[in-house]
XYZ file of C-alpha atoms in Angstrom:
675
model
C 16.378 -169.513 -102.361
C 18.894 -166.501 -101.093
C 18.773 -164.825 -104.961
C 14.951 -164.940 -104.630
C 14.388 -163.487 -100.856
C 17.245 -160.402 -101.744
C 15.161 -160.109 -105.354
C 12.072 -159.641 -103.436
C 13.662 -157.360 -100.865
C 14.984 -154.736 -103.434
C 11.266 -155.094 -105.473
C 9.872 -154.529 -101.327
C 11.588 -150.868 -101.349
C 9.341 -149.268 -103.895
C 5.915 -148.568 -101.522
C 3.240 -145.934 -103.065
C 4.113 -142.286 -102.433
C 2.772 -140.767 -99.865
C 3.436 -138.280 -96.791
C 3.092 -134.693 -99.103
C 1.862 -133.651 -102.787
C 3.594 -136.426 -104.987
C 6.866 -135.127 -105.953
C 6.528 -137.131 -110.400
C 2.818 -135.317 -110.333
C 3.319 -133.372 -113.984
C 2.575 -129.548 -113.182
C -0.016 -127.566 -113.828
C -1.006 -126.297 -116.541
C -3.377 -122.865 -116.295
C -3.287 -121.520 -119.837
C -6.351 -124.289 -120.253
C -7.895 -122.945 -117.161
C -7.021 -119.423 -117.877
C -8.966 -119.640 -121.118
C -11.588 -121.362 -119.727
C -12.158 -119.124 -117.031
C -12.190 -115.636 -119.539
C -14.632 -117.453 -121.662
C -16.882 -117.532 -118.896
C -16.470 -114.712 -117.417
C -16.328 -112.485 -120.815
C -20.323 -114.507 -121.142
C -20.682 -112.310 -117.962
C -19.413 -114.735 -115.026
C -17.718 -113.234 -111.697
C -14.418 -114.728 -111.908
C -15.312 -116.219 -108.397
C -18.101 -118.237 -109.992
C -15.601 -118.753 -113.503
C -13.200 -120.806 -111.305
C -15.846 -122.679 -109.484
C -17.146 -123.862 -112.764
C -14.313 -125.118 -113.998
C -13.213 -127.226 -111.475
C -16.430 -128.548 -111.944
C -16.491 -129.246 -115.623
C -13.001 -130.144 -114.950
C -10.942 -130.226 -117.915
C -7.849 -132.074 -120.207
C -6.234 -132.170 -116.779
C -8.815 -134.896 -115.679
C -12.338 -134.624 -114.013
C -14.059 -132.475 -112.071
C -16.357 -132.284 -109.310
C -19.148 -132.635 -110.869
C -17.519 -135.931 -112.327
C -15.797 -137.060 -108.573
C -19.608 -136.231 -107.011
C -21.436 -138.227 -109.212
C -19.304 -141.495 -108.433
C -20.022 -140.146 -104.878
C -23.836 -140.716 -105.812
C -23.972 -143.619 -107.484
C -21.226 -145.139 -104.285
C -24.294 -144.330 -102.129
C -26.955 -145.814 -104.549
C -25.318 -149.027 -104.287
C -25.388 -148.975 -100.855
C -28.890 -148.949 -99.889
C -29.961 -151.032 -103.247
C -27.846 -154.048 -102.257
C -28.402 -154.088 -98.609
C -31.037 -154.446 -95.713
C -29.952 -154.089 -91.774
C -31.806 -157.428 -90.623
C -28.630 -159.873 -91.151
C -28.604 -160.359 -87.438
C -32.204 -161.674 -86.983
C -31.492 -163.830 -90.230
C -28.884 -165.390 -88.997
C -29.925 -166.163 -85.512
C -32.940 -167.634 -87.050
C -30.829 -169.987 -88.763
C -28.577 -170.854 -86.163
C -31.810 -171.713 -83.987
C -33.175 -173.721 -86.251
C -30.236 -175.805 -87.393
C -30.151 -176.245 -82.952
C -33.928 -177.306 -83.304
C -33.647 -179.774 -86.053
C -30.408 -181.075 -84.140
C -32.139 -182.030 -81.614
C -35.373 -183.284 -83.412
C -32.581 -185.874 -84.806
C -31.304 -186.719 -81.001
C -34.782 -187.316 -79.612
C -35.460 -190.186 -82.913
C -32.273 -191.658 -81.788
C -31.823 -191.162 -78.309
C -33.702 -194.934 -77.063
C -32.581 -194.604 -73.720
C -34.806 -191.385 -73.915
C -38.034 -192.069 -71.664
C -41.234 -191.867 -73.521
C -42.591 -189.384 -71.262
C -39.355 -186.553 -71.530
C -39.116 -187.218 -75.485
C -43.123 -186.075 -75.772
C -42.807 -183.275 -73.404
C -39.046 -182.129 -74.770
C -41.431 -182.879 -78.527
C -43.803 -180.268 -77.471
C -41.854 -178.098 -75.667
C -39.695 -177.956 -79.676
C -43.101 -177.859 -81.989
C -44.613 -174.910 -79.424
C -41.541 -172.291 -79.595
C -42.916 -168.493 -79.928
C -41.599 -167.274 -83.744
C -39.995 -165.170 -82.820
C -36.527 -165.794 -83.203
C -35.807 -163.982 -79.396
C -38.434 -165.461 -77.866
C -37.504 -168.554 -78.551
C -33.878 -168.014 -77.687
C -35.499 -166.245 -74.113
C -37.865 -169.567 -74.002
C -34.532 -172.168 -74.908
C -32.091 -170.854 -72.110
C -33.159 -173.481 -69.308
C -33.541 -176.596 -72.042
C -32.169 -179.296 -71.057
C -29.789 -180.607 -74.628
C -29.508 -183.659 -75.292
C -27.046 -182.923 -78.891
C -23.990 -181.805 -78.387
C -24.487 -180.194 -82.568
C -27.586 -178.182 -81.140
C -26.373 -177.343 -77.483
C -23.215 -175.982 -79.583
C -24.956 -173.972 -82.096
C -27.739 -172.901 -79.005
C -24.278 -171.362 -77.560
C -23.376 -169.053 -80.786
C -26.438 -167.606 -81.013
C -24.977 -165.330 -77.337
C -21.422 -164.805 -78.905
C -22.750 -163.688 -82.022
C -25.103 -161.285 -80.638
C -22.926 -160.580 -78.341
C -19.511 -160.350 -80.594
C -22.399 -158.270 -82.929
C -22.936 -155.533 -80.729
C -19.114 -154.894 -80.078
C -18.513 -154.989 -83.349
C -20.836 -151.738 -83.368
C -19.126 -150.024 -81.628
C -15.196 -151.350 -81.892
C -14.873 -152.850 -85.670
C -13.477 -155.601 -86.474
C -14.628 -157.180 -83.305
C -16.326 -159.701 -83.985
C -13.974 -161.358 -86.300
C -11.395 -160.763 -83.486
C -13.470 -162.891 -80.523
C -14.479 -166.002 -82.928
C -13.653 -168.460 -80.725
C -12.134 -165.862 -77.863
C -11.309 -167.418 -74.705
C -12.057 -167.151 -71.123
C -8.882 -164.246 -71.016
C -9.960 -163.014 -74.256
C -13.706 -162.270 -72.336
C -11.737 -160.682 -69.503
C -9.339 -158.474 -71.550
C -12.251 -157.043 -73.328
C -13.536 -156.539 -70.127
C -11.116 -154.759 -68.555
C -10.496 -152.874 -71.275
C -14.215 -151.504 -71.466
C -13.783 -149.954 -67.996
C -10.740 -148.743 -68.533
C -12.710 -147.140 -71.015
C -15.256 -146.211 -69.085
C -12.671 -144.633 -66.767
C -10.398 -142.922 -69.603
C -13.690 -141.176 -71.224
C -15.456 -140.000 -67.100
C -12.054 -137.997 -67.102
C -11.830 -136.231 -69.646
C -16.089 -135.806 -69.140
C -14.637 -133.860 -65.974
C -11.943 -132.482 -67.182
C -9.504 -134.928 -64.992
C -7.695 -137.340 -67.469
C -4.216 -136.814 -68.857
C -2.252 -137.186 -72.013
C -0.455 -139.567 -69.287
C -3.484 -141.020 -68.344
C -4.610 -141.734 -72.354
C -0.701 -143.360 -73.415
C -0.932 -145.640 -70.400
C -4.608 -147.075 -71.424
C -3.111 -146.778 -74.907
C -0.162 -149.239 -73.880
C -2.462 -151.736 -72.495
C -5.323 -152.012 -75.146
C -4.186 -150.906 -78.003
C -5.156 -153.452 -79.778
C -8.742 -153.023 -79.606
C -7.593 -150.008 -81.880
C -5.533 -151.045 -84.965
C -6.286 -146.865 -86.641
C -4.319 -145.808 -83.647
C -5.384 -142.883 -81.951
C -3.003 -140.246 -80.814
C -4.985 -138.194 -78.285
C -8.013 -139.100 -76.448
C -9.504 -136.763 -79.035
C -8.889 -138.554 -81.980
C -10.809 -141.885 -79.761
C -13.298 -139.931 -78.906
C -13.833 -139.063 -82.952
C -14.051 -142.979 -84.413
C -15.587 -143.351 -81.116
C -18.683 -141.314 -81.631
C -18.089 -141.583 -85.185
C -19.080 -145.992 -84.961
C -21.406 -145.514 -82.075
C -23.301 -142.824 -84.168
C -23.450 -144.865 -87.408
C -24.873 -148.282 -85.007
C -27.318 -145.481 -83.554
C -28.671 -144.471 -87.398
C -28.722 -148.436 -88.489
C -31.122 -148.735 -84.628
C -33.267 -145.621 -86.624
C -33.033 -147.979 -89.710
C -34.633 -150.945 -87.783
C -38.849 -151.668 -88.061
C -40.533 -151.500 -83.955
C -40.883 -155.071 -84.371
C -37.630 -155.406 -85.588
C -35.572 -153.286 -82.554
C -37.325 -155.274 -79.919
C -36.105 -158.442 -81.538
C -32.497 -157.705 -81.238
C -32.574 -155.490 -77.885
C -34.426 -158.807 -75.863
C -31.422 -160.977 -77.691
C -29.135 -157.940 -76.153
C -29.889 -159.380 -73.415
C -28.525 -163.263 -73.837
C -25.699 -161.824 -75.310
C -22.643 -163.580 -74.129
C -25.067 -165.150 -71.700
C -25.111 -162.589 -69.805
C -26.752 -158.768 -70.126
C -23.556 -156.598 -67.967
C -22.550 -156.133 -71.868
C -25.782 -154.201 -72.325
C -24.986 -151.958 -69.418
C -21.352 -151.442 -70.571
C -22.098 -150.311 -73.945
C -25.263 -148.718 -72.688
C -23.299 -146.393 -70.430
C -20.388 -145.943 -72.913
C -23.251 -145.013 -75.909
C -24.159 -142.265 -73.575
C -21.230 -141.085 -72.421
C -20.530 -140.173 -75.956
C -23.236 -139.052 -76.705
C -22.897 -136.513 -74.684
C -19.136 -135.323 -75.017
C -20.128 -135.710 -79.455
C -23.229 -134.118 -79.626
C -22.461 -132.634 -82.632
C -22.732 -136.406 -84.665
C -25.922 -137.540 -85.637
C -27.738 -138.939 -84.077
C -30.956 -138.934 -85.040
C -30.209 -140.018 -88.625
C -31.800 -143.172 -90.387
C -31.444 -145.234 -94.125
C -33.937 -146.429 -96.245
C -31.727 -149.544 -97.175
C -33.725 -152.412 -99.116
C -32.063 -154.930 -101.103
C -31.769 -158.711 -100.746
C -27.914 -159.198 -98.807
C -28.487 -158.868 -95.041
C -26.075 -157.795 -93.038
C -25.291 -157.876 -89.069
C -25.314 -155.479 -86.661
C -21.064 -154.772 -87.280
C -21.383 -154.441 -90.759
C -24.116 -152.396 -90.908
C -22.966 -150.346 -88.719
C -19.642 -150.050 -91.097
C -21.898 -149.390 -94.656
C -23.792 -146.797 -91.907
C -20.230 -145.075 -91.453
C -19.260 -145.510 -95.079
C -23.310 -143.270 -96.113
C -22.060 -141.195 -93.378
C -18.332 -140.575 -95.229
C -20.454 -140.027 -98.585
C -22.715 -137.756 -97.096
C -19.781 -135.533 -95.806
C -17.703 -136.039 -99.762
C -20.601 -134.533 -101.224
C -21.468 -131.983 -99.172
C -16.674 -131.134 -99.800
C -17.803 -131.500 -103.611
C -20.761 -129.240 -103.508
C -18.394 -125.985 -102.576
C -22.002 -124.368 -101.763
C -20.992 -123.486 -97.936
C -19.259 -120.247 -97.354
C -15.773 -119.937 -97.203
C -15.202 -123.199 -99.267
C -12.202 -124.417 -100.511
C -10.596 -127.575 -101.918
C -8.230 -128.214 -99.399
C -12.152 -129.337 -97.501
C -11.402 -132.562 -99.587
C -11.129 -135.784 -97.305
C -8.467 -137.581 -99.267
C -8.109 -139.844 -97.496
C -11.995 -140.808 -96.990
C -12.249 -140.240 -100.345
C -9.418 -142.963 -101.502
C -11.509 -145.159 -98.856
C -15.209 -144.799 -100.824
C -13.832 -144.389 -104.030
C -10.175 -145.411 -104.621
C -6.851 -143.767 -105.055
C -7.088 -142.848 -108.289
C -10.682 -140.259 -107.790
C -8.042 -138.892 -104.854
C -5.176 -138.490 -107.709
C -8.087 -136.619 -109.594
C -8.972 -134.103 -106.348
C -5.696 -133.864 -105.759
C -5.438 -132.199 -108.734
C -7.970 -130.078 -108.721
C -6.369 -128.581 -105.777
C -3.382 -128.094 -107.252
C -5.074 -126.262 -109.727
C -6.872 -124.733 -107.381
C -4.026 -123.682 -105.339
C -2.404 -122.243 -108.539
C -4.268 -120.279 -109.506
C -4.641 -118.205 -107.017
C -1.191 -118.598 -105.921
C 0.153 -117.693 -109.360
C -0.889 -113.761 -109.886
C -3.628 -114.506 -111.918
C -6.440 -114.070 -109.726
C -6.111 -111.293 -106.995
C -8.812 -110.781 -103.613
C -10.615 -107.394 -104.654
C -11.494 -105.051 -101.653
C -15.458 -106.269 -101.799
C -13.510 -109.597 -101.111
C -15.009 -110.985 -103.985
C -11.987 -112.291 -107.122
C -10.503 -110.460 -110.018
C -8.955 -111.031 -112.831
C -4.830 -110.187 -111.973
C -3.670 -107.579 -114.937
C -0.691 -110.766 -115.085
C -4.248 -112.767 -115.389
C -5.166 -110.501 -118.205
C -2.011 -111.014 -120.212
C -2.069 -114.618 -120.711
C -5.523 -113.890 -121.709
C -4.949 -112.023 -124.590
C -1.587 -113.679 -125.646
C -3.784 -116.721 -125.486
C -6.358 -114.775 -128.510
C -3.765 -113.848 -129.929
C -2.139 -116.966 -130.655
C -5.522 -117.678 -132.501
C -5.923 -115.035 -134.179
C -1.926 -114.721 -135.362
C -3.065 -118.148 -137.141
C -6.001 -116.770 -139.011
C -4.366 -112.734 -139.931
C -3.651 -112.837 -144.122
C 0.443 -111.868 -143.830
C -0.125 -109.129 -145.734
C -2.106 -107.774 -143.319
C 0.312 -107.830 -140.781
C 2.768 -106.043 -143.122
C 6.089 -106.209 -140.450
C 7.923 -108.201 -138.242
C 6.219 -107.130 -135.219
C 9.430 -108.056 -133.451
C 11.408 -105.264 -135.711
C 8.395 -102.298 -133.089
C 9.390 -99.098 -132.194
C 13.189 -99.130 -133.872
C 11.345 -97.461 -137.240
C 14.634 -94.980 -137.798
C 17.904 -93.913 -138.012
C 19.657 -93.853 -134.173
C 19.303 -89.951 -132.858
C 22.168 -90.473 -130.766
C 20.479 -89.604 -128.030
C 19.344 -92.388 -125.494
C 17.585 -93.764 -122.472
C 16.619 -95.589 -119.701
C 15.393 -99.195 -121.005
C 11.771 -99.755 -119.890
C 10.067 -103.699 -120.074
C 9.390 -104.212 -123.550
C 11.749 -102.345 -125.650
C 13.290 -103.752 -128.358
C 16.259 -100.731 -128.849
C 19.436 -102.168 -129.032
C 21.773 -100.916 -126.339
C 24.074 -98.485 -125.621
C 26.763 -100.610 -124.572
C 29.183 -97.195 -123.478
C 26.631 -95.732 -121.507
C 25.143 -98.786 -119.608
C 28.894 -100.030 -118.719
C 29.845 -96.138 -117.759
C 26.032 -96.316 -115.273
C 27.215 -98.816 -113.904
C 31.134 -98.600 -112.724
C 28.862 -94.817 -111.444
C 26.830 -96.997 -108.788
C 30.322 -99.474 -107.684
C 31.952 -96.618 -107.751
C 28.712 -94.679 -105.381
C 28.210 -97.878 -103.243
C 32.011 -98.615 -102.564
C 32.585 -101.742 -104.196
C 35.794 -103.022 -105.581
C 36.942 -105.363 -107.628
C 37.850 -106.322 -112.000
C 34.106 -107.632 -112.035
C 31.473 -105.247 -112.891
C 27.616 -106.043 -112.604
C 25.304 -104.859 -114.940
C 21.751 -103.823 -113.154
C 18.668 -102.874 -114.918
C 18.790 -99.681 -113.858
C 22.109 -99.579 -115.655
C 20.288 -100.124 -119.209
C 20.530 -97.448 -121.616
C 18.687 -98.100 -125.148
C 19.313 -95.940 -128.812
C 16.636 -93.638 -129.256
C 15.990 -93.475 -132.772
C 13.950 -90.731 -135.306
C 10.679 -90.883 -135.956
C 9.024 -93.313 -133.961
C 6.171 -93.440 -135.615
C 2.814 -93.991 -132.806
C -0.869 -94.570 -133.559
C -2.940 -93.088 -131.856
C -6.107 -95.953 -131.438
C -9.485 -95.674 -130.453
C -11.827 -99.268 -130.191
C -15.496 -98.267 -130.004
C -17.336 -101.329 -129.353
C -21.331 -101.486 -129.826
C -22.584 -102.699 -125.589
C -26.204 -102.477 -126.781
C -28.932 -105.005 -125.839
C -28.972 -105.978 -129.696
C -24.874 -107.385 -129.035
C -26.273 -109.334 -125.942
C -29.506 -110.885 -127.643
C -27.103 -112.449 -130.567
C -24.286 -113.707 -128.840
C -21.929 -111.184 -130.249
C -21.238 -110.121 -126.257
C -18.093 -112.249 -126.397
C -16.607 -112.126 -129.544
C -17.014 -108.434 -129.158
C -15.125 -108.682 -125.155
C -12.420 -111.341 -127.155
C -11.580 -108.535 -129.542
C -11.377 -106.289 -127.567
C -8.906 -108.170 -125.618
C -6.585 -109.025 -128.016
C -6.243 -105.923 -129.942
C -5.049 -104.119 -126.397
C -2.270 -107.128 -125.307
C -1.279 -106.368 -129.167
C -1.008 -102.961 -128.530
C 0.510 -103.121 -124.974
C 2.619 -105.802 -125.468
C 4.139 -105.622 -129.013
C 3.566 -101.813 -129.926
C 4.049 -99.771 -126.824
C 4.083 -96.646 -128.346
C 0.422 -96.841 -129.448
C -1.973 -95.435 -127.719
C -5.280 -97.405 -127.651
C -7.733 -96.580 -125.477
C -11.758 -98.195 -125.791
C -15.080 -97.115 -125.580
C -18.248 -99.020 -124.862
C -21.540 -97.419 -126.425
C -24.660 -98.136 -125.258
C -26.939 -95.363 -124.669
C -24.212 -94.096 -123.792
C -20.864 -94.097 -124.097
C -17.963 -94.379 -121.752
C -14.587 -95.186 -121.469
C -13.519 -98.931 -119.574
C -10.391 -100.394 -118.863
C -9.887 -103.187 -119.810
C -11.002 -105.218 -117.301
C -13.472 -103.591 -116.347
C -14.488 -104.158 -120.503
C -14.216 -107.774 -119.613
C -15.755 -108.048 -117.037
C -18.927 -106.061 -118.604
C -22.459 -107.500 -117.724
C -24.359 -107.743 -120.329
C -26.429 -104.752 -121.234
C -29.979 -104.683 -122.105
C -30.815 -100.715 -121.829
C -32.311 -100.115 -125.999
C -29.862 -97.773 -127.363
C -26.853 -97.092 -129.637
C -24.738 -93.739 -129.007
C -22.610 -93.976 -131.513
C -22.396 -89.275 -131.225
C -21.217 -89.600 -127.584
C -18.775 -92.537 -128.502
C -16.813 -90.542 -131.491
C -16.665 -87.241 -129.094
C -14.220 -89.218 -126.350
C -12.425 -91.115 -129.275
C -11.855 -87.535 -131.060
C -10.827 -86.427 -127.378
C -8.351 -89.327 -127.303
C -6.841 -88.084 -130.657
C -6.441 -84.621 -129.758
C -4.559 -85.496 -126.856
C -2.466 -88.011 -129.232
C -1.304 -84.607 -131.742
C 2.024 -85.947 -133.067
C 0.461 -89.631 -133.829
C -1.446 -91.690 -136.748
C -5.005 -91.761 -135.102
C -7.305 -94.592 -136.157
C -10.850 -95.080 -135.765
C -12.206 -98.863 -135.438
C -16.095 -99.104 -134.273
C -17.887 -102.612 -134.279
C -21.319 -102.272 -134.145
C -24.146 -104.478 -135.013
C -27.240 -100.880 -135.480
C -27.734 -97.389 -136.530
C -27.516 -95.041 -133.969
C -30.831 -94.495 -132.628
C -29.218 -92.452 -129.983
C -26.989 -89.221 -128.775
C -25.832 -86.707 -126.318
C -27.310 -83.630 -126.105
C -26.520 -80.327 -125.353
C -27.309 -80.782 -122.003
C -25.761 -84.322 -121.509
C -28.704 -86.212 -121.628
C -28.758 -88.973 -123.788
C -31.537 -89.022 -126.112
C -33.182 -91.782 -127.618
C -35.543 -92.818 -130.775
C -35.859 -95.584 -133.136
C -36.252 -95.331 -136.092
C -33.025 -93.257 -135.908
C -34.077 -89.817 -135.794
C -32.739 -87.012 -138.423
C -31.237 -85.034 -135.842
C -28.993 -88.166 -134.621
C -28.011 -89.497 -137.792
C -26.182 -86.243 -138.147
C -24.762 -85.245 -134.967
C -23.362 -89.060 -135.523
C -22.060 -88.251 -139.465
C -20.570 -84.641 -138.013
C -18.385 -85.788 -135.531
C -17.649 -88.842 -137.567
C -16.406 -85.620 -140.029
C -13.907 -84.390 -137.199
C -12.667 -87.242 -136.528
C -11.650 -87.221 -141.028
C -10.191 -83.624 -140.414
C -8.329 -85.016 -137.133
C -6.592 -87.378 -139.950
C -8.757 -90.480 -138.254
C -7.863 -93.909 -140.662
C -11.940 -95.299 -140.340
C -13.126 -98.652 -140.817
C -16.784 -99.785 -139.674
C -17.491 -103.366 -139.094
C -20.594 -104.410 -139.637
C -21.963 -107.315 -137.800
C -25.382 -108.780 -138.507
C -26.905 -109.080 -142.221
C -29.510 -105.258 -141.340
C -29.707 -103.660 -144.864
C -30.610 -100.555 -143.310
C -27.089 -100.752 -141.140
C -25.406 -102.062 -144.608
C -26.510 -98.537 -145.825
C -25.902 -96.704 -143.275
C -22.206 -97.377 -142.607
C -21.412 -97.798 -145.977
C -22.454 -94.345 -146.673
C -20.567 -93.183 -143.201
C -17.279 -94.696 -144.727
C -17.411 -93.271 -147.933
C -18.464 -90.280 -146.832
C -14.584 -89.853 -144.466
C -12.535 -92.232 -147.609
C -13.593 -95.339 -144.306
C -13.680 -98.702 -145.305
C -15.926 -101.762 -143.582
C -15.483 -104.895 -142.719
C -18.760 -107.492 -142.853
C -16.788 -110.634 -140.893
C -18.513 -113.957 -139.123
C -19.276 -112.873 -135.121
C -16.254 -116.099 -134.507
C -13.883 -113.749 -137.183
C -14.363 -110.957 -135.903
C -10.614 -110.273 -134.006
C -9.064 -111.619 -136.622
C -10.774 -108.172 -139.195
C -9.931 -105.700 -136.088
C -6.094 -106.618 -135.400
C -5.233 -106.808 -139.158
C -7.218 -103.426 -139.669
C -5.393 -101.691 -136.958
C -2.111 -103.930 -138.757
C -3.070 -102.512 -142.063
C -3.548 -98.854 -140.747
C -0.343 -98.030 -138.991
C 1.658 -100.309 -142.027
C 0.006 -97.803 -144.255
C -0.198 -95.108 -142.522
C 2.446 -95.192 -140.086
C 5.449 -97.094 -141.915
C 5.171 -96.235 -145.376
C 5.031 -98.435 -148.201
C 6.273 -102.188 -147.633
C 7.718 -104.542 -149.988
C 6.724 -108.090 -151.650
C 8.679 -109.599 -148.796
C 7.395 -108.456 -145.788
C 7.095 -110.273 -143.123
C 3.959 -111.710 -141.786
C 1.944 -111.122 -138.241
C 3.172 -113.699 -135.512
C 4.204 -113.723 -131.687
């Protein structure tokens, strides 16, 4: 036995964790979340809306808000369809019927009873009103012959008192069953002291000491153990408001019956008077509670007043959870979710799911992937753009041909022999350190700071790397069509994915290259990657490749020492050009002047040395003829990828241009492009 007790004690040390975030919970995976947000942003959603949509859908880490909201709605429907609110009246009727039946049996068995008295008693029982309340009132003075009948009749009064108290103080119905006179006296004392406590609070004269003294004497009646008068008020007012909603949900006949029966509670109307004063005080102190609502409940299971009030409280909890889960109010955040209430209504698993979503939202806001812009809206940070771009590049790397990659990108930037000069290290540099210069810098800095000792601490600012000869650079212009047809034909998001993947590759692996993104619709403009990724679909007609080429050529001229690379993504012939005054001119079918100006600017790109690749989207024969002739005119190439393969095609073309134009011939043993 002692050994068993020791085993029981050892097991009892392990209890559910409470008091903060679960220390054993797996870390939040932001990769999936950021990919989903990025997809929605590129499809036209704002980052704020995209994040909320992610939280609504959920993912591999667990269900989302929509699933929790569905379960809340199902729980609410279950409560309203299963129950009805006339359980107390049904129980009173049953007790009354039992008492009358037992009394009739006793009248038959009692041979000593005078026949006149027996006939009078039977007549009184036969003519009882159909209303339970009226019948109970009429039988108050009835001289019961049956002890069993008298006991059932007294249970009616006891039941009513316990139900009325259970409406205001959860658990009273069970606590006062078979209560003694001393128990009822203690209850009367509690109600009197509570009335004084609440009155003092309403008058502004109440103190914490008065509250503590009340709880020391009557705390057993409040198992939730409130710590302040306000917590006590909130608990009492929520319960009382639910009791009022239950009353509002009854029919007029049911309310009249219960009001009449309530006067018989504990054999005296004093309880109703005390509870009436309590309700009035709570209503004045907590007017914001829902005192006027009602519920339609027509199920098969009858509920007593106390249990019905509990169900009405559950319904109020579910309504509050539904609002919190909707996140539709200003300033809403998942931290608003009441996890204790959620666990109480849907179980602990639902609270775990909600806590996971809270951690995900907090991680997205606090990890540097989202920032608050000047207008108050959320925006993707450069860090988020890099992470999203790296995710896209990983997908692209699996599809780009080894011959397109042509080299291991980890060796980029160190093509030539060391020149003998050095420079300060910058993020992304892969050149070897100049150890002598680096240590010299560290020693000089330590001497300037007055440091001593044999050990030398090297800081980032001390590091210098060896410069190399022939640091070949590419000057890249990616021209992306943003005309009406791109959005209409479902090419909008793939275009953005392509731009982001190329931007990430250039800025992370080929930092010496200069990339310019040009979006062209009716007019063209240079865009930062954040601006292009967040660009809404453009519904203006017009494909101004002429203007886009003007901007690309200006970019090439600014970098005369770099290899120009021109990449054009389009799904339509040029239908717009820029006039001398700066206005855009549009016509369809394409006007000869528009075509001539576009071809002329493309030839300028050729004379600047640009290697040109057209990425033709769609199967329009006119577009195919035009693009083929344009590419042939400038010695360029044409790729007609499926829209889902656009990123791979553009990345492969860029790497191929650098290989063929910048680094010379590559051997058969070159390593493939990898991340």
